[in-house]
Amino acid sequence: MSSTLSVLIPRGDIEYAVARLGRQIGIDYSGCDLVAVGILKGSFIFMADLVRQIGLPLEIDFVTVSSYGSGTKSPGNISVLHDLRVDVRDKDVLVIEDIVDSGHTISYVMKHIAEKGARSVRLCTLADKPSRRETPVHIDYLGFTVPNKFVVGYGLDFDNKFRYLPDICALENHD
Ligand code: IMP
Ligand code: MG
């Protein structure tokens, strides 16, 4: 396999966007019982940076959902592998995702958390690839809209690799 990486969103732009998002979230959730819920593994770097910009005494938790791979694009196959540990009943949940693509994963997670009795459930995603949407998703806080390319870095992976890259890069010729 030969692949080329080209920087799509440099680290400075990411840093600026994370500061902007954190500031806005801090204002919007002032006085709320905020629980930030990251979707593993892709959100881990974004979330680590974002929560340090919010400036509120929030709780942190994670969920892991099964990914349904490139071959089997059936949303019915999504399941929770590791569930929330925090009781979110009557709390305000902000779900933190790496990228919204078809929208199936995030729709499933938002519904799953809402069913636990959260007072509110909103979405903050680092990236959005709207050209690939198959189910409508409302994004409350967005870092970047990306073109229809496969992106890696800043937590985003291909085959569990490239998450460590400090920039968001387009990965070409990956198969
Ligand atoms: P969806 O259910 O199709 O919206 O898929 C969302 C999940 O697929 C994300 O949480 C990512 O883990 C993964 N994904 C989608 N597009 C990309 C990409 O361009 N790079 C890396 N991961 C991606
Ligand atoms: Mg992923």
PDB file of C-alpha atoms and ligand atoms in Angstrom:
ATOM      1  CA  MET A   1       0.000   0.000   0.000  1.00  0.00           C
ATOM      2  CA  SER A   2       1.376   3.422  -0.877  1.00  0.00           C
ATOM      3  CA  SER A   3      -0.183   6.502   0.592  1.00  0.00           C
ATOM      4  CA  THR A   4       0.486  10.203   0.556  1.00  0.00           C
ATOM      5  CA  LEU A   5      -0.401  12.677   3.261  1.00  0.00           C
ATOM      6  CA  SER A   6      -1.118  16.322   2.567  1.00  0.00           C
ATOM      7  CA  VAL A   7      -1.924  18.878   5.238  1.00  0.00           C
ATOM      8  CA  LEU A   8      -5.520  20.016   4.936  1.00  0.00           C
ATOM      9  CA  ILE A   9      -5.932  21.896   8.226  1.00  0.00           C
ATOM     10  CA  PRO A  10      -2.712  22.980   9.921  1.00  0.00           C
ATOM     11  CA  ARG A  11      -2.272  22.779  13.688  1.00  0.00           C
ATOM     12  CA  GLY A  12      -2.509  26.543  14.143  1.00  0.00           C
ATOM     13  CA  ASP A  13      -5.964  26.619  12.558  1.00  0.00           C
ATOM     14  CA  ILE A  14      -7.039  23.725  14.777  1.00  0.00           C
ATOM     15  CA  GLU A  15      -5.794  25.495  17.878  1.00  0.00           C
ATOM     16  CA  TYR A  16      -7.691  28.643  16.910  1.00  0.00           C
ATOM     17  CA  ALA A  17     -10.918  26.684  16.232  1.00  0.00           C
ATOM     18  CA  VAL A  18     -10.674  24.764  19.505  1.00  0.00           C
ATOM     19  CA  ALA A  19     -10.271  28.020  21.433  1.00  0.00           C
ATOM     20  CA  ARG A  20     -13.289  29.487  19.635  1.00  0.00           C
ATOM     21  CA  LEU A  21     -15.441  26.428  20.352  1.00  0.00           C
ATOM     22  CA  GLY A  22     -14.342  26.213  23.985  1.00  0.00           C
ATOM     23  CA  ARG A  23     -15.143  29.874  24.573  1.00  0.00           C
ATOM     24  CA  GLN A  24     -18.627  29.530  23.059  1.00  0.00           C
ATOM     25  CA  ILE A  25     -19.397  26.310  24.956  1.00  0.00           C
ATOM     26  CA  GLY A  26     -18.222  27.934  28.202  1.00  0.00           C
ATOM     27  CA  ILE A  27     -20.668  30.790  27.650  1.00  0.00           C
ATOM     28  CA  ASP A  28     -23.582  28.588  26.575  1.00  0.00           C
ATOM     29  CA  TYR A  29     -23.258  26.126  29.481  1.00  0.00           C
ATOM     30  CA  SER A  30     -22.522  28.601  32.240  1.00  0.00           C
ATOM     31  CA  GLY A  31     -24.414  27.449  35.367  1.00  0.00           C
ATOM     32  CA  CYS A  32     -25.300  24.045  33.824  1.00  0.00           C
ATOM     33  CA  ASP A  33     -24.431  20.516  34.959  1.00  0.00           C
ATOM     34  CA  LEU A  34     -22.270  19.812  31.919  1.00  0.00           C
ATOM     35  CA  VAL A  35     -21.027  16.320  31.060  1.00  0.00           C
ATOM     36  CA  ALA A  36     -18.635  16.105  28.098  1.00  0.00           C
ATOM     37  CA  VAL A  37     -18.906  12.682  26.470  1.00  0.00           C
ATOM     38  CA  GLY A  38     -16.183  11.744  24.003  1.00  0.00           C
ATOM     39  CA  ILE A  39     -16.632   9.025  21.422  1.00  0.00           C
ATOM     40  CA  LEU A  40     -13.541   6.834  21.467  1.00  0.00           C
ATOM     41  CA  LYS A  41     -11.079   6.642  20.054  1.00  0.00           C
ATOM     42  CA  GLY A  42     -11.246   9.401  17.454  1.00  0.00           C
ATOM     43  CA  SER A  43     -12.210  12.259  19.769  1.00  0.00           C
ATOM     44  CA  PHE A  44      -9.469  11.821  22.360  1.00  0.00           C
ATOM     45  CA  ILE A  45      -7.052  14.517  21.237  1.00  0.00           C
ATOM     46  CA  PHE A  46      -9.749  17.046  20.280  1.00  0.00           C
ATOM     47  CA  MET A  47     -11.527  16.457  23.574  1.00  0.00           C
ATOM     48  CA  ALA A  48      -8.364  16.813  25.635  1.00  0.00           C
ATOM     49  CA  ASP A  49      -7.689  20.207  24.080  1.00  0.00           C
ATOM     50  CA  LEU A  50     -11.319  21.349  24.052  1.00  0.00           C
ATOM     51  CA  VAL A  51     -12.170  20.688  27.716  1.00  0.00           C
ATOM     52  CA  ARG A  52      -9.195  22.824  28.739  1.00  0.00           C
ATOM     53  CA  GLN A  53     -10.721  25.759  26.848  1.00  0.00           C
ATOM     54  CA  ILE A  54     -14.256  25.553  28.271  1.00  0.00           C
ATOM     55  CA  GLY A  55     -13.488  26.912  31.721  1.00  0.00           C
ATOM     56  CA  LEU A  56     -16.357  25.162  33.541  1.00  0.00           C
ATOM     57  CA  PRO A  57     -16.329  22.402  36.203  1.00  0.00           C
ATOM     58  CA  LEU A  58     -17.587  19.787  33.771  1.00  0.00           C
ATOM     59  CA  GLU A  59     -17.627  16.012  34.142  1.00  0.00           C
ATOM     60  CA  ILE A  60     -15.937  13.812  31.570  1.00  0.00           C
ATOM     61  CA  ASP A  61     -16.958  10.414  30.272  1.00  0.00           C
ATOM     62  CA  PHE A  62     -16.521   8.279  27.166  1.00  0.00           C
ATOM     63  CA  VAL A  63     -18.430   5.832  25.033  1.00  0.00           C
ATOM     64  CA  THR A  64     -17.024   3.365  22.550  1.00  0.00           C
ATOM     65  CA  VAL A  65     -19.213   2.265  19.686  1.00  0.00           C
ATOM     66  CA  SER A  66     -18.508  -0.461  17.190  1.00  0.00           C
ATOM     67  CA  SER A  67     -17.469   0.869  13.838  1.00  0.00           C
ATOM     68  CA  TYR A  68     -19.141  -0.857  10.983  1.00  0.00           C
ATOM     69  CA  GLY A  69     -16.185  -0.858   8.592  1.00  0.00           C
ATOM     70  CA  SER A  70     -16.051   0.227   4.998  1.00  0.00           C
ATOM     71  CA  GLY A  71     -17.631  -2.934   3.610  1.00  0.00           C
ATOM     72  CA  THR A  72     -20.733  -3.155   5.756  1.00  0.00           C
ATOM     73  CA  LYS A  73     -22.431   0.219   5.721  1.00  0.00           C
ATOM     74  CA  SER A  74     -25.473  -0.946   7.635  1.00  0.00           C
ATOM     75  CA  PRO A  75     -26.426   1.424  10.456  1.00  0.00           C
ATOM     76  CA  GLY A  76     -28.244  -1.489  12.119  1.00  0.00           C
ATOM     77  CA  ASN A  77     -24.848  -2.961  13.012  1.00  0.00           C
ATOM     78  CA  ILE A  78     -23.806  -0.142  15.346  1.00  0.00           C
ATOM     79  CA  SER A  79     -23.648  -1.087  19.016  1.00  0.00           C
ATOM     80  CA  VAL A  80     -22.192   0.288  22.245  1.00  0.00           C
ATOM     81  CA  LEU A  81     -19.007  -1.546  23.255  1.00  0.00           C
ATOM     82  CA  HIS A  82     -18.249   0.589  26.308  1.00  0.00           C
ATOM     83  CA  ASP A  83     -21.073   2.590  27.829  1.00  0.00           C
ATOM     84  CA  LEU A  84     -21.207   5.725  29.986  1.00  0.00           C
ATOM     85  CA  ARG A  85     -20.237   5.374  33.634  1.00  0.00           C
ATOM     86  CA  VAL A  86     -21.560   8.779  34.706  1.00  0.00           C
ATOM     87  CA  ASP A  87     -25.275   9.049  35.465  1.00  0.00           C
ATOM     88  CA  VAL A  88     -26.418  11.715  32.996  1.00  0.00           C
ATOM     89  CA  ARG A  89     -30.019  11.934  34.195  1.00  0.00           C
ATOM     90  CA  ASP A  90     -31.061  15.600  34.369  1.00  0.00           C
ATOM     91  CA  LYS A  91     -27.622  16.725  33.235  1.00  0.00           C
ATOM     92  CA  ASP A  92     -26.568  18.576  30.081  1.00  0.00           C
ATOM     93  CA  VAL A  93     -24.536  16.328  27.807  1.00  0.00           C
ATOM     94  CA  LEU A  94     -22.199  17.568  25.115  1.00  0.00           C
ATOM     95  CA  VAL A  95     -21.152  14.730  22.823  1.00  0.00           C
ATOM     96  CA  ILE A  96     -17.706  15.188  21.311  1.00  0.00           C
ATOM     97  CA  GLU A  97     -16.999  13.454  18.009  1.00  0.00           C
ATOM     98  CA  ASP A  98     -14.105  13.473  15.571  1.00  0.00           C
ATOM     99  CA  ILE A  99     -16.009  13.537  12.278  1.00  0.00           C
ATOM    100  CA  VAL A 100     -19.574  13.190  11.032  1.00  0.00           C
ATOM    101  CA  ASP A 101     -19.632  11.294   7.764  1.00  0.00           C
ATOM    102  CA  SER A 102     -22.774   9.338   6.824  1.00  0.00           C
ATOM    103  CA  GLY A 103     -24.213  10.431  10.182  1.00  0.00           C
ATOM    104  CA  HIS A 104     -25.270   6.949  11.298  1.00  0.00           C
ATOM    105  CA  THR A 105     -22.794   6.643  14.186  1.00  0.00           C
ATOM    106  CA  ILE A 106     -23.578   9.990  15.751  1.00  0.00           C
ATOM    107  CA  SER A 107     -27.347   9.601  15.308  1.00  0.00           C
ATOM    108  CA  TYR A 108     -27.144   6.320  17.164  1.00  0.00           C
ATOM    109  CA  VAL A 109     -25.068   7.784  20.000  1.00  0.00           C
ATOM    110  CA  MET A 110     -27.235  10.897  20.441  1.00  0.00           C
ATOM    111  CA  LYS A 111     -30.349   8.755  20.700  1.00  0.00           C
ATOM    112  CA  HIS A 112     -28.661   6.315  23.066  1.00  0.00           C
ATOM    113  CA  ILE A 113     -27.691   9.129  25.453  1.00  0.00           C
ATOM    114  CA  ALA A 114     -31.034  10.896  25.221  1.00  0.00           C
ATOM    115  CA  GLU A 115     -32.705   7.643  26.285  1.00  0.00           C
ATOM    116  CA  LYS A 116     -30.708   7.761  29.519  1.00  0.00           C
ATOM    117  CA  GLY A 117     -32.686  10.812  30.595  1.00  0.00           C
ATOM    118  CA  ALA A 118     -30.207  13.619  29.953  1.00  0.00           C
ATOM    119  CA  ARG A 119     -31.747  17.088  30.241  1.00  0.00           C
ATOM    120  CA  SER A 120     -30.150  18.070  26.940  1.00  0.00           C
ATOM    121  CA  VAL A 121     -27.871  16.373  24.426  1.00  0.00           C
ATOM    122  CA  ARG A 122     -25.902  18.477  21.977  1.00  0.00           C
ATOM    123  CA  LEU A 123     -23.135  17.714  19.516  1.00  0.00           C
ATOM    124  CA  CYS A 124     -19.682  19.195  19.068  1.00  0.00           C
ATOM    125  CA  THR A 125     -17.666  17.714  16.200  1.00  0.00           C
ATOM    126  CA  LEU A 126     -14.193  18.543  15.042  1.00  0.00           C
ATOM    127  CA  ALA A 127     -15.040  17.880  11.401  1.00  0.00           C
ATOM    128  CA  ASP A 128     -18.046  17.454   9.165  1.00  0.00           C
ATOM    129  CA  LYS A 129     -18.121  15.795   5.752  1.00  0.00           C
ATOM    130  CA  PRO A 130     -21.620  16.822   4.610  1.00  0.00           C
ATOM    131  CA  SER A 131     -21.156  15.471   1.087  1.00  0.00           C
ATOM    132  CA  ARG A 132     -21.413  11.940   2.478  1.00  0.00           C
ATOM    133  CA  ARG A 133     -24.485  12.371   4.693  1.00  0.00           C
ATOM    134  CA  GLU A 134     -27.100   9.608   4.609  1.00  0.00           C
ATOM    135  CA  THR A 135     -29.116  10.633   7.653  1.00  0.00           C
ATOM    136  CA  PRO A 136     -29.735  14.204   8.862  1.00  0.00           C
ATOM    137  CA  VAL A 137     -27.593  15.378  11.791  1.00  0.00           C
ATOM    138  CA  HIS A 138     -27.872  18.627  13.697  1.00  0.00           C
ATOM    139  CA  ILE A 139     -24.407  19.913  14.623  1.00  0.00           C
ATOM    140  CA  ASP A 140     -24.409  22.426  17.480  1.00  0.00           C
ATOM    141  CA  TYR A 141     -20.666  23.178  17.488  1.00  0.00           C
ATOM    142  CA  LEU A 142     -18.472  22.599  14.443  1.00  0.00           C
ATOM    143  CA  GLY A 143     -14.736  22.892  13.957  1.00  0.00           C
ATOM    144  CA  PHE A 144     -14.331  22.422  10.206  1.00  0.00           C
ATOM    145  CA  THR A 145     -16.255  21.366   7.141  1.00  0.00           C
ATOM    146  CA  VAL A 146     -14.013  19.046   5.125  1.00  0.00           C
ATOM    147  CA  PRO A 147     -14.248  17.979   1.473  1.00  0.00           C
ATOM    148  CA  ASN A 148     -15.037  14.434   0.409  1.00  0.00           C
ATOM    149  CA  LYS A 149     -11.571  13.113   1.230  1.00  0.00           C
ATOM    150  CA  PHE A 150     -10.364  10.649   3.810  1.00  0.00           C
ATOM    151  CA  VAL A 151      -8.778  12.645   6.612  1.00  0.00           C
ATOM    152  CA  VAL A 152      -6.394  11.559   9.358  1.00  0.00           C
ATOM    153  CA  GLY A 153      -4.521  13.157  12.241  1.00  0.00           C
ATOM    154  CA  TYR A 154      -5.466  14.998  15.435  1.00  0.00           C
ATOM    155  CA  GLY A 155      -7.193  11.807  16.590  1.00  0.00           C
ATOM    156  CA  LEU A 156      -8.593  10.709  13.242  1.00  0.00           C
ATOM    157  CA  ASP A 157      -7.318   7.399  11.963  1.00  0.00           C
ATOM    158  CA  PHE A 158      -7.004   5.123   9.016  1.00  0.00           C
ATOM    159  CA  ASP A 159      -6.846   1.516  10.186  1.00  0.00           C
ATOM    160  CA  ASN A 160      -6.104   2.851  13.696  1.00  0.00           C
ATOM    161  CA  LYS A 161      -3.003   4.660  12.461  1.00  0.00           C
ATOM    162  CA  PHE A 162      -2.082   8.350  11.980  1.00  0.00           C
ATOM    163  CA  ARG A 163      -4.013   9.565  15.047  1.00  0.00           C
ATOM    164  CA  TYR A 164      -0.844  11.177  16.434  1.00  0.00           C
ATOM    165  CA  LEU A 165      -0.375  13.630  13.543  1.00  0.00           C
ATOM    166  CA  PRO A 166      -0.701  17.202  14.849  1.00  0.00           C
ATOM    167  CA  ASP A 167      -2.356  18.476  11.640  1.00  0.00           C
ATOM    168  CA  ILE A 168      -5.477  17.203   9.903  1.00  0.00           C
ATOM    169  CA  CYS A 169      -4.223  15.620   6.696  1.00  0.00           C
ATOM    170  CA  ALA A 170      -5.821  14.122   3.604  1.00  0.00           C
ATOM    171  CA  LEU A 171      -4.763  10.543   3.003  1.00  0.00           C
ATOM    172  CA  GLU A 172      -4.628   9.639  -0.665  1.00  0.00           C
ATOM    173  CA  ASN A 173      -4.206   6.283  -2.431  1.00  0.00           C
ATOM    174  CA  HIS A 174      -4.904   4.412   0.749  1.00  0.00           C
ATOM    175  CA  ASP A 175      -5.926   1.152  -0.884  1.00  0.00           C
TER     176      ASP A 175
HETATM  177  P1  IMP B   1     -20.502   7.811  10.035  1.00  0.00           P
HETATM  178  O1  IMP B   1     -21.341   6.872  10.874  1.00  0.00           O
HETATM  179  O2  IMP B   1     -20.470   7.402   8.591  1.00  0.00           O
HETATM  180  O3  IMP B   1     -20.896   9.260  10.212  1.00  0.00           O
HETATM  181  O4  IMP B   1     -19.016   7.592  10.475  1.00  0.00           O
HETATM  182  C1  IMP B   1     -18.434   8.298  11.466  1.00  0.00           C
HETATM  183  C2  IMP B   1     -17.174   7.613  11.913  1.00  0.00           C
HETATM  184  O5  IMP B   1     -16.412   7.110  10.794  1.00  0.00           O
HETATM  185  C3  IMP B   1     -16.310   8.629  12.600  1.00  0.00           C
HETATM  186  O6  IMP B   1     -16.525   8.572  13.984  1.00  0.00           O
HETATM  187  C4  IMP B   1     -14.926   8.233  12.196  1.00  0.00           C
HETATM  188  O7  IMP B   1     -14.398   7.359  13.180  1.00  0.00           O
HETATM  189  C5  IMP B   1     -15.075   7.476  10.895  1.00  0.00           C
HETATM  190  N1  IMP B   1     -14.723   8.330   9.732  1.00  0.00           N
HETATM  191  C6  IMP B   1     -15.536   8.826   8.800  1.00  0.00           C
HETATM  192  N2  IMP B   1     -14.872   9.553   7.887  1.00  0.00           N
HETATM  193  C7  IMP B   1     -13.582   9.526   8.271  1.00  0.00           C
HETATM  194  C8  IMP B   1     -12.369  10.105   7.738  1.00  0.00           C
HETATM  195  O8  IMP B   1     -12.333  10.831   6.733  1.00  0.00           O
HETATM  196  N3  IMP B   1     -11.243   9.848   8.446  1.00  0.00           N
HETATM  197  C9  IMP B   1     -11.214   9.091   9.566  1.00  0.00           C
HETATM  198  N4  IMP B   1     -12.308   8.534  10.090  1.00  0.00           N
HETATM  199  C10 IMP B   1     -13.479   8.743   9.452  1.00  0.00           C
HETATM  200 MG    MG B   2     -12.563   6.198  13.498  1.00  0.00          MG
END
